[in-house]
PDB file of C-alpha atoms and ligand atoms in Angstrom:
ATOM      1  CA  MET A   1     -16.609 -16.484  35.550  1.00  0.00           C
ATOM      2  CA  ALA A   2     -16.883 -12.971  35.123  1.00  0.00           C
ATOM      3  CA  SER A   3     -14.099 -12.179  37.601  1.00  0.00           C
ATOM      4  CA  ALA A   4     -11.534 -14.434  35.490  1.00  0.00           C
ATOM      5  CA  VAL A   5     -12.551 -12.503  32.306  1.00  0.00           C
ATOM      6  CA  LYS A   6     -12.175  -9.097  33.453  1.00  0.00           C
ATOM      7  CA  PRO A   7      -8.415  -9.352  34.143  1.00  0.00           C
ATOM      8  CA  ILE A   8      -8.046 -10.479  30.675  1.00  0.00           C
ATOM      9  CA  PHE A   9      -9.796  -7.535  29.118  1.00  0.00           C
ATOM     10  CA  ILE A  10      -7.737  -5.288  31.550  1.00  0.00           C
ATOM     11  CA  PHE A  11      -4.668  -7.049  30.150  1.00  0.00           C
ATOM     12  CA  LEU A  12      -5.714  -6.615  26.486  1.00  0.00           C
ATOM     13  CA  ALA A  13      -6.512  -2.896  27.145  1.00  0.00           C
ATOM     14  CA  TYR A  14      -3.206  -2.659  28.708  1.00  0.00           C
ATOM     15  CA  ILE A  15      -1.237  -4.434  25.614  1.00  0.00           C
ATOM     16  CA  SER A  16      -2.993  -2.312  23.021  1.00  0.00           C
ATOM     17  CA  PHE A  17      -2.523   0.974  24.536  1.00  0.00           C
ATOM     18  CA  HIS A  18       1.078   0.087  24.954  1.00  0.00           C
ATOM     19  CA  LEU A  19       1.137  -1.073  21.166  1.00  0.00           C
ATOM     20  CA  SER A  20      -0.259   2.090  20.052  1.00  0.00           C
ATOM     21  CA  LEU A  21       2.359   4.036  22.186  1.00  0.00           C
ATOM     22  CA  ILE A  22       4.893   2.141  20.195  1.00  0.00           C
ATOM     23  CA  ALA A  23       3.268   2.774  16.907  1.00  0.00           C
ATOM     24  CA  SER A  24       3.059   6.544  17.559  1.00  0.00           C
ATOM     25  CA  LYS A  25       6.479   6.441  18.740  1.00  0.00           C
ATOM     26  CA  THR A  26       7.802   4.695  15.481  1.00  0.00           C
ATOM     27  CA  LYS A  27       5.556   7.630  13.244  1.00  0.00           C
ATOM     28  CA  ASP A  28       7.202  10.342  15.315  1.00  0.00           C
ATOM     29  CA  THR A  29      10.709   9.121  14.475  1.00  0.00           C
ATOM     30  CA  THR A  30      10.616   9.132  10.823  1.00  0.00           C
ATOM     31  CA  PRO A  31      11.986  12.713   9.360  1.00  0.00           C
ATOM     32  CA  ALA A  32       9.570  15.179   7.955  1.00  0.00           C
ATOM     33  CA  VAL A  33       9.507  14.915   4.158  1.00  0.00           C
ATOM     34  CA  TRP A  34      10.996  18.246   2.628  1.00  0.00           C
ATOM     35  CA  PRO A  35       8.666  20.831   1.546  1.00  0.00           C
ATOM     36  CA  LEU A  36       8.396  21.014  -2.288  1.00  0.00           C
ATOM     37  CA  GLN A  37       9.553  24.435  -2.287  1.00  0.00           C
ATOM     38  CA  PHE A  38      11.522  26.725   0.529  1.00  0.00           C
ATOM     39  CA  HIS A  39      14.133  29.016   1.089  1.00  0.00           C
ATOM     40  CA  SER A  40      16.548  28.614   4.100  1.00  0.00           C
ATOM     41  CA  ILE A  41      19.637  30.336   5.185  1.00  0.00           C
ATOM     42  CA  LEU A  42      22.315  28.053   6.373  1.00  0.00           C
ATOM     43  CA  PHE A  43      25.482  28.927   8.390  1.00  0.00           C
ATOM     44  CA  MET A  44      28.264  26.357   6.999  1.00  0.00           C
ATOM     45  CA  ASN A  45      31.639  25.397   8.721  1.00  0.00           C
ATOM     46  CA  ASN A  46      33.778  23.443   6.319  1.00  0.00           C
ATOM     47  CA  SER A  47      36.636  22.837   8.842  1.00  0.00           C
ATOM     48  CA  GLY A  48      36.899  26.284   9.820  1.00  0.00           C
ATOM     49  CA  THR A  49      35.947  27.928   6.593  1.00  0.00           C
ATOM     50  CA  LEU A  50      32.625  29.527   7.363  1.00  0.00           C
ATOM     51  CA  GLN A  51      29.817  30.371   4.701  1.00  0.00           C
ATOM     52  CA  LYS A  52      26.525  31.731   4.407  1.00  0.00           C
ATOM     53  CA  VAL A  53      24.397  29.749   1.930  1.00  0.00           C
ATOM     54  CA  ASP A  54      21.009  30.744   0.737  1.00  0.00           C
ATOM     55  CA  LEU A  55      19.389  27.563  -0.250  1.00  0.00           C
ATOM     56  CA  TRP A  56      16.240  27.667  -2.905  1.00  0.00           C
ATOM     57  CA  TYR A  57      14.624  24.233  -3.057  1.00  0.00           C
ATOM     58  CA  ASP A  58      12.238  23.992  -5.920  1.00  0.00           C
ATOM     59  CA  TRP A  59      11.437  20.376  -6.575  1.00  0.00           C
ATOM     60  CA  PRO A  60       8.313  21.086  -9.025  1.00  0.00           C
ATOM     61  CA  ASN A  61      10.580  22.894 -11.298  1.00  0.00           C
ATOM     62  CA  GLY A  62      13.369  20.458 -10.987  1.00  0.00           C
ATOM     63  CA  ARG A  63      16.284  22.786  -9.622  1.00  0.00           C
ATOM     64  CA  ASN A  64      18.100  23.685  -6.664  1.00  0.00           C
ATOM     65  CA  PHE A  65      20.043  26.802  -5.822  1.00  0.00           C
ATOM     66  CA  ASN A  66      22.972  26.964  -3.435  1.00  0.00           C
ATOM     67  CA  ILE A  67      24.182  31.027  -3.123  1.00  0.00           C
ATOM     68  CA  ILE A  68      27.350  30.937  -1.139  1.00  0.00           C
ATOM     69  CA  GLN A  69      28.790  33.966   0.496  1.00  0.00           C
ATOM     70  CA  ASN A  70      32.222  33.022   1.762  1.00  0.00           C
ATOM     71  CA  GLN A  71      33.220  34.684   4.823  1.00  0.00           C
ATOM     72  CA  LEU A  72      34.715  38.156   3.578  1.00  0.00           C
ATOM     73  CA  GLY A  73      35.299  36.613   0.138  1.00  0.00           C
ATOM     74  CA  LYS A  74      33.821  35.177  -2.727  1.00  0.00           C
ATOM     75  CA  LEU A  75      30.120  35.221  -3.696  1.00  0.00           C
ATOM     76  CA  THR A  76      29.661  31.975  -5.647  1.00  0.00           C
ATOM     77  CA  TYR A  77      26.579  30.584  -7.453  1.00  0.00           C
ATOM     78  CA  ASP A  78      25.758  26.822  -7.458  1.00  0.00           C
ATOM     79  CA  LEU A  79      22.612  26.143  -9.648  1.00  0.00           C
ATOM     80  CA  GLU A  80      21.706  22.502  -9.877  1.00  0.00           C
ATOM     81  CA  TRP A  81      19.325  21.085 -12.301  1.00  0.00           C
ATOM     82  CA  ASP A  82      17.485  17.839 -12.049  1.00  0.00           C
ATOM     83  CA  ASN A  83      18.772  16.545 -15.394  1.00  0.00           C
ATOM     84  CA  GLY A  84      22.367  16.349 -13.574  1.00  0.00           C
ATOM     85  CA  THR A  85      23.766  19.706 -14.737  1.00  0.00           C
ATOM     86  CA  SER A  86      25.414  22.081 -12.154  1.00  0.00           C
ATOM     87  CA  TYR A  87      26.541  25.447 -12.997  1.00  0.00           C
ATOM     88  CA  ILE A  88      29.004  26.931 -10.566  1.00  0.00           C
ATOM     89  CA  TYR A  89      29.731  30.657 -11.283  1.00  0.00           C
ATOM     90  CA  THR A  90      30.428  34.218  -9.804  1.00  0.00           C
ATOM     91  CA  LEU A  91      28.761  37.182 -11.235  1.00  0.00           C
ATOM     92  CA  ASP A  92      31.681  39.484 -10.818  1.00  0.00           C
ATOM     93  CA  SER A  93      34.225  40.867 -13.257  1.00  0.00           C
ATOM     94  CA  ASN A  94      36.299  37.589 -13.212  1.00  0.00           C
ATOM     95  CA  LYS A  95      33.306  35.824 -15.001  1.00  0.00           C
ATOM     96  CA  GLU A  96      34.278  32.335 -13.665  1.00  0.00           C
ATOM     97  CA  CYS A  97      32.092  29.442 -14.394  1.00  0.00           C
ATOM     98  CA  ARG A  98      32.169  25.755 -14.225  1.00  0.00           C
ATOM     99  CA  VAL A  99      29.683  23.454 -15.593  1.00  0.00           C
ATOM    100  CA  LEU A 100      29.539  19.918 -13.934  1.00  0.00           C
ATOM    101  CA  HIS A 101      27.324  16.824 -15.130  1.00  0.00           C
ATOM    102  CA  PHE A 102      26.195  14.254 -12.489  1.00  0.00           C
ATOM    103  CA  ASP A 103      24.438  11.029 -12.946  1.00  0.00           C
ATOM    104  CA  VAL A 104      21.809  11.882 -10.431  1.00  0.00           C
ATOM    105  CA  GLY A 105      19.330  14.531 -10.082  1.00  0.00           C
ATOM    106  CA  ILE A 106      18.579  16.918  -6.913  1.00  0.00           C
ATOM    107  CA  LEU A 107      17.199  15.520  -3.705  1.00  0.00           C
ATOM    108  CA  ARG A 108      14.140  14.245  -3.483  1.00  0.00           C
ATOM    109  CA  PRO A 109      11.809  15.724  -0.980  1.00  0.00           C
ATOM    110  CA  ASN A 110      11.659  12.120   0.656  1.00  0.00           C
ATOM    111  CA  TRP A 111      15.563  11.794   0.528  1.00  0.00           C
ATOM    112  CA  LEU A 112      15.767  11.020   4.241  1.00  0.00           C
ATOM    113  CA  ASP A 113      13.482   7.861   3.884  1.00  0.00           C
ATOM    114  CA  GLY A 114      15.275   4.937   5.060  1.00  0.00           C
ATOM    115  CA  ALA A 115      17.666   6.906   7.620  1.00  0.00           C
ATOM    116  CA  ASN A 116      18.606   5.434  10.946  1.00  0.00           C
ATOM    117  CA  TYR A 117      16.773   6.925  13.895  1.00  0.00           C
ATOM    118  CA  LEU A 118      19.329   7.847  16.563  1.00  0.00           C
ATOM    119  CA  GLY A 119      17.197   9.064  19.429  1.00  0.00           C
ATOM    120  CA  GLN A 120      17.118  12.839  20.760  1.00  0.00           C
ATOM    121  CA  GLN A 121      19.700  15.263  21.218  1.00  0.00           C
ATOM    122  CA  GLU A 122      20.071  18.978  22.027  1.00  0.00           C
ATOM    123  CA  LYS A 123      21.571  21.003  19.182  1.00  0.00           C
ATOM    124  CA  ASP A 124      21.917  24.515  19.044  1.00  0.00           C
ATOM    125  CA  GLY A 125      19.520  24.976  21.915  1.00  0.00           C
ATOM    126  CA  PHE A 126      16.666  22.872  20.185  1.00  0.00           C
ATOM    127  CA  LEU A 127      15.724  19.485  21.162  1.00  0.00           C
ATOM    128  CA  CYS A 128      15.989  17.295  18.264  1.00  0.00           C
ATOM    129  CA  ASN A 129      15.311  13.880  16.578  1.00  0.00           C
ATOM    130  CA  VAL A 130      18.519  12.851  15.168  1.00  0.00           C
ATOM    131  CA  TRP A 131      19.186  10.290  12.120  1.00  0.00           C
ATOM    132  CA  GLU A 132      21.924   9.049  10.065  1.00  0.00           C
ATOM    133  CA  LYS A 133      21.939   8.096   6.341  1.00  0.00           C
ATOM    134  CA  VAL A 134      24.311   5.696   4.689  1.00  0.00           C
ATOM    135  CA  ASP A 135      27.029   6.971   6.866  1.00  0.00           C
ATOM    136  CA  PHE A 136      27.049  10.188   4.734  1.00  0.00           C
ATOM    137  CA  ILE A 137      24.984  12.665   6.614  1.00  0.00           C
ATOM    138  CA  TRP A 138      23.729  13.402  10.281  1.00  0.00           C
ATOM    139  CA  TYR A 139      20.561  15.145  10.193  1.00  0.00           C
ATOM    140  CA  PHE A 140      18.893  17.011  13.267  1.00  0.00           C
ATOM    141  CA  GLU A 141      15.200  17.946  13.127  1.00  0.00           C
ATOM    142  CA  ASP A 142      13.270  20.060  15.984  1.00  0.00           C
ATOM    143  CA  VAL A 143      11.032  17.640  17.886  1.00  0.00           C
ATOM    144  CA  ILE A 144       8.145  20.036  18.020  1.00  0.00           C
ATOM    145  CA  THR A 145       8.119  22.185  14.780  1.00  0.00           C
ATOM    146  CA  LYS A 146       9.830  19.151  12.423  1.00  0.00           C
ATOM    147  CA  ARG A 147      12.041  21.698  10.889  1.00  0.00           C
ATOM    148  CA  PRO A 148      15.696  20.950  10.241  1.00  0.00           C
ATOM    149  CA  VAL A 149      17.974  22.834  12.620  1.00  0.00           C
ATOM    150  CA  PHE A 150      21.411  21.183  11.647  1.00  0.00           C
ATOM    151  CA  TRP A 151      23.016  18.531   9.615  1.00  0.00           C
ATOM    152  CA  ALA A 152      26.538  17.277   9.296  1.00  0.00           C
ATOM    153  CA  PHE A 153      28.334  15.732   6.224  1.00  0.00           C
ATOM    154  CA  TYR A 154      30.756  12.800   6.874  1.00  0.00           C
ATOM    155  CA  THR A 155      33.472  15.323   5.919  1.00  0.00           C
ATOM    156  CA  GLY A 156      32.848  17.355   8.702  1.00  0.00           C
ATOM    157  CA  TYR A 157      31.264  20.024   6.770  1.00  0.00           C
ATOM    158  CA  THR A 158      28.250  21.161   8.847  1.00  0.00           C
ATOM    159  CA  ALA A 159      24.962  23.337   8.107  1.00  0.00           C
ATOM    160  CA  HIS A 160      22.990  25.305  10.977  1.00  0.00           C
ATOM    161  CA  VAL A 161      19.706  26.236   9.737  1.00  0.00           C
ATOM    162  CA  MET A 162      18.933  29.921  10.496  1.00  0.00           C
ATOM    163  CA  THR A 163      15.858  30.229   8.719  1.00  0.00           C
ATOM    164  CA  PHE A 164      13.241  27.987   7.194  1.00  0.00           C
ATOM    165  CA  GLU A 165      10.356  29.685   4.763  1.00  0.00           C
ATOM    166  CA  VAL A 166       8.356  26.829   3.604  1.00  0.00           C
ATOM    167  CA  GLY A 167       6.643  27.975   0.185  1.00  0.00           C
ATOM    168  CA  ALA A 168       9.206  30.520  -0.494  1.00  0.00           C
ATOM    169  CA  ILE A 169      10.478  30.750  -4.342  1.00  0.00           C
ATOM    170  CA  LEU A 170      12.996  32.350  -6.130  1.00  0.00           C
ATOM    171  CA  GLU A 171      11.687  34.194  -9.273  1.00  0.00           C
ATOM    172  CA  ASP A 172      12.581  32.531 -12.849  1.00  0.00           C
ATOM    173  CA  SER A 173      14.840  35.338 -13.922  1.00  0.00           C
ATOM    174  CA  GLN A 174      17.145  34.466 -11.084  1.00  0.00           C
ATOM    175  CA  TRP A 175      17.519  30.777 -12.230  1.00  0.00           C
ATOM    176  CA  GLN A 176      19.543  31.699 -15.494  1.00  0.00           C
ATOM    177  CA  ALA A 177      23.357  30.952 -15.595  1.00  0.00           C
ATOM    178  CA  PRO A 178      25.515  33.684 -17.107  1.00  0.00           C
ATOM    179  CA  VAL A 179      26.114  33.762 -20.968  1.00  0.00           C
ATOM    180  CA  TYR A 180      29.970  32.995 -19.955  1.00  0.00           C
ATOM    181  CA  CYS A 181      28.840  29.553 -18.727  1.00  0.00           C
ATOM    182  CA  PHE A 182      27.899  28.555 -22.490  1.00  0.00           C
ATOM    183  CA  ASN A 183      31.361  29.778 -24.109  1.00  0.00           C
ATOM    184  CA  GLU A 184      33.493  27.179 -25.451  1.00  0.00           C
ATOM    185  CA  GLY A 185      37.360  27.080 -25.595  1.00  0.00           C
ATOM    186  CA  GLU A 186      40.580  28.001 -24.122  1.00  0.00           C
ATOM    187  CA  GLU A 187      38.933  31.106 -22.070  1.00  0.00           C
ATOM    188  CA  LYS A 188      36.688  28.929 -20.562  1.00  0.00           C
ATOM    189  CA  ARG A 189      39.255  26.148 -19.436  1.00  0.00           C
ATOM    190  CA  LYS A 190      41.155  29.205 -17.915  1.00  0.00           C
ATOM    191  CA  LYS A 191      38.111  30.342 -15.679  1.00  0.00           C
ATOM    192  CA  GLU A 192      37.453  26.566 -14.636  1.00  0.00           C
ATOM    193  CA  ALA A 193      41.081  26.315 -13.313  1.00  0.00           C
ATOM    194  CA  VAL A 194      40.136  29.338 -11.258  1.00  0.00           C
ATOM    195  CA  ILE A 195      37.212  27.738  -9.643  1.00  0.00           C
ATOM    196  CA  GLU A 196      39.068  24.647  -9.323  1.00  0.00           C
ATOM    197  CA  SER A 197      41.782  25.919  -7.404  1.00  0.00           C
ATOM    198  CA  LEU A 198      38.892  27.023  -4.827  1.00  0.00           C
ATOM    199  CA  GLY A 199      38.478  23.286  -4.378  1.00  0.00           C
ATOM    200  CA  TRP A 200      35.274  23.574  -5.671  1.00  0.00           C
ATOM    201  CA  SER A 201      35.226  20.513  -7.799  1.00  0.00           C
ATOM    202  CA  ASP A 202      34.660  18.040  -4.984  1.00  0.00           C
ATOM    203  CA  ASN A 203      33.805  18.922  -1.631  1.00  0.00           C
ATOM    204  CA  HIS A 204      31.149  21.487  -1.518  1.00  0.00           C
ATOM    205  CA  GLN A 205      27.364  21.438  -0.339  1.00  0.00           C
ATOM    206  CA  GLY A 206      25.766  20.823  -3.713  1.00  0.00           C
ATOM    207  CA  ASN A 207      28.205  17.844  -4.617  1.00  0.00           C
ATOM    208  CA  LEU A 208      27.638  16.611  -1.365  1.00  0.00           C
ATOM    209  CA  MET A 209      23.783  16.547  -1.338  1.00  0.00           C
ATOM    210  CA  ARG A 210      23.993  14.993  -4.948  1.00  0.00           C
ATOM    211  CA  GLY A 211      26.309  12.407  -3.495  1.00  0.00           C
ATOM    212  CA  ILE A 212      23.580  11.373  -0.987  1.00  0.00           C
ATOM    213  CA  SER A 213      21.069  10.907  -4.023  1.00  0.00           C
ATOM    214  CA  SER A 214      23.838   8.669  -5.744  1.00  0.00           C
ATOM    215  CA  VAL A 215      24.693   6.688  -2.669  1.00  0.00           C
ATOM    216  CA  SER A 216      21.010   6.386  -1.492  1.00  0.00           C
ATOM    217  CA  MET A 217      20.124   5.177  -5.230  1.00  0.00           C
ATOM    218  CA  THR A 218      22.856   2.579  -5.242  1.00  0.00           C
ATOM    219  CA  LEU A 219      21.747   0.982  -1.818  1.00  0.00           C
TER     220      LEU A 219
HETATM  221  C1  LIG B   1      34.077  25.346  12.646  1.00  0.00           C
HETATM  222  O1  LIG B   1      34.701  23.896  12.860  1.00  0.00           O
HETATM  223  C2  LIG B   1      35.863  23.574  13.362  1.00  0.00           C
HETATM  224  C3  LIG B   1      36.061  22.143  13.386  1.00  0.00           C
HETATM  225  O2  LIG B   1      35.988  21.852  11.986  1.00  0.00           O
HETATM  226  C4  LIG B   1      35.862  24.214  14.795  1.00  0.00           C
HETATM  227  O3  LIG B   1      36.905  24.163  15.530  1.00  0.00           O
HETATM  228  C5  LIG B   1      35.235  25.604  14.886  1.00  0.00           C
HETATM  229  O4  LIG B   1      35.194  26.223  16.110  1.00  0.00           O
HETATM  230  C6  LIG B   1      34.169  25.997  13.951  1.00  0.00           C
HETATM  231  N1  LIG B   1      33.600  27.119  13.945  1.00  0.00           N
HETATM  232  C7  LIG B   1      32.682  27.737  14.419  1.00  0.00           C
HETATM  233  C8  LIG B   1      32.602  29.367  14.212  1.00  0.00           C
HETATM  234  O5  LIG B   1      31.573  27.078  14.600  1.00  0.00           O
HETATM  235  C1  LIG B   2      19.629  20.871 -18.091  1.00  0.00           C
HETATM  236  O1  LIG B   2      18.884  21.645 -17.719  1.00  0.00           O
HETATM  237  C2  LIG B   2      19.400  22.882 -17.964  1.00  0.00           C
HETATM  238  C3  LIG B   2      18.222  23.970 -17.509  1.00  0.00           C
HETATM  239  O2  LIG B   2      17.244  23.817 -18.483  1.00  0.00           O
HETATM  240  C4  LIG B   2      20.110  23.272 -19.174  1.00  0.00           C
HETATM  241  O3  LIG B   2      20.849  24.489 -19.169  1.00  0.00           O
HETATM  242  C5  LIG B   2      21.110  21.990 -19.547  1.00  0.00           C
HETATM  243  O4  LIG B   2      21.651  22.093 -20.603  1.00  0.00           O
HETATM  244  C6  LIG B   2      20.558  20.727 -19.270  1.00  0.00           C
HETATM  245  N1  LIG B   2      21.644  19.725 -19.229  1.00  0.00           N
HETATM  246  C7  LIG B   2      21.517  18.688 -20.024  1.00  0.00           C
HETATM  247  C8  LIG B   2      22.602  17.538 -20.188  1.00  0.00           C
HETATM  248  O5  LIG B   2      20.229  18.396 -20.839  1.00  0.00           O
END
């Protein structure tokens, strides 16, 4: 009798061991929630146009900043508020500003929830877990540190994460759009035209990030 019971226990132990392996595997393959506040330097490639972006994510204050240095070119500020308003401006003598209104706020810290796990892949020399969300973004996270390493939008626009400083905050005074963003009239339309001619109105990181929010919400 005892000898018949024993194999069953061994079998049960075997099964539960494997179930816990499956459980821990599932747990590992959920993307890390974004820290509530961080600073990241990104190298972006938009079909061969290169940019360095300082990303300041500040969820408790409902704001997100992309400070974009185009290679040997314009320095552009893209300040996004959770109420849907974005200010896109330069701080040079051209005094360009464009104000955009979106129906969605900034990305939630858990914006990657529900992403499809695609397995592991090496990226930029790091072993990463990879996810895809709503055919909009492909996201690579370091297997060991859980830090993001790379993401790519469906447009081919890519981001390589160079630094990731958890808890870093940009001081309040830096989150102020310049006064010419609040001017009305002809002068403003002229300035908006300048920024529009740069292709800023649709295909940049800020808009695409907002796009993920809106696509995720409608699903
Ligand atoms: C940028 O992306 C293009 C493809 O869109 C690629 O041909 C090019 O090599 C990339 N440049 C860099 C510096 O990665
Ligand atoms: C959203 O918040 C910003 C910053 O406080 C403000 O400048 C902007 O006018 C607000 N937008 C709306 C639509 O209330």
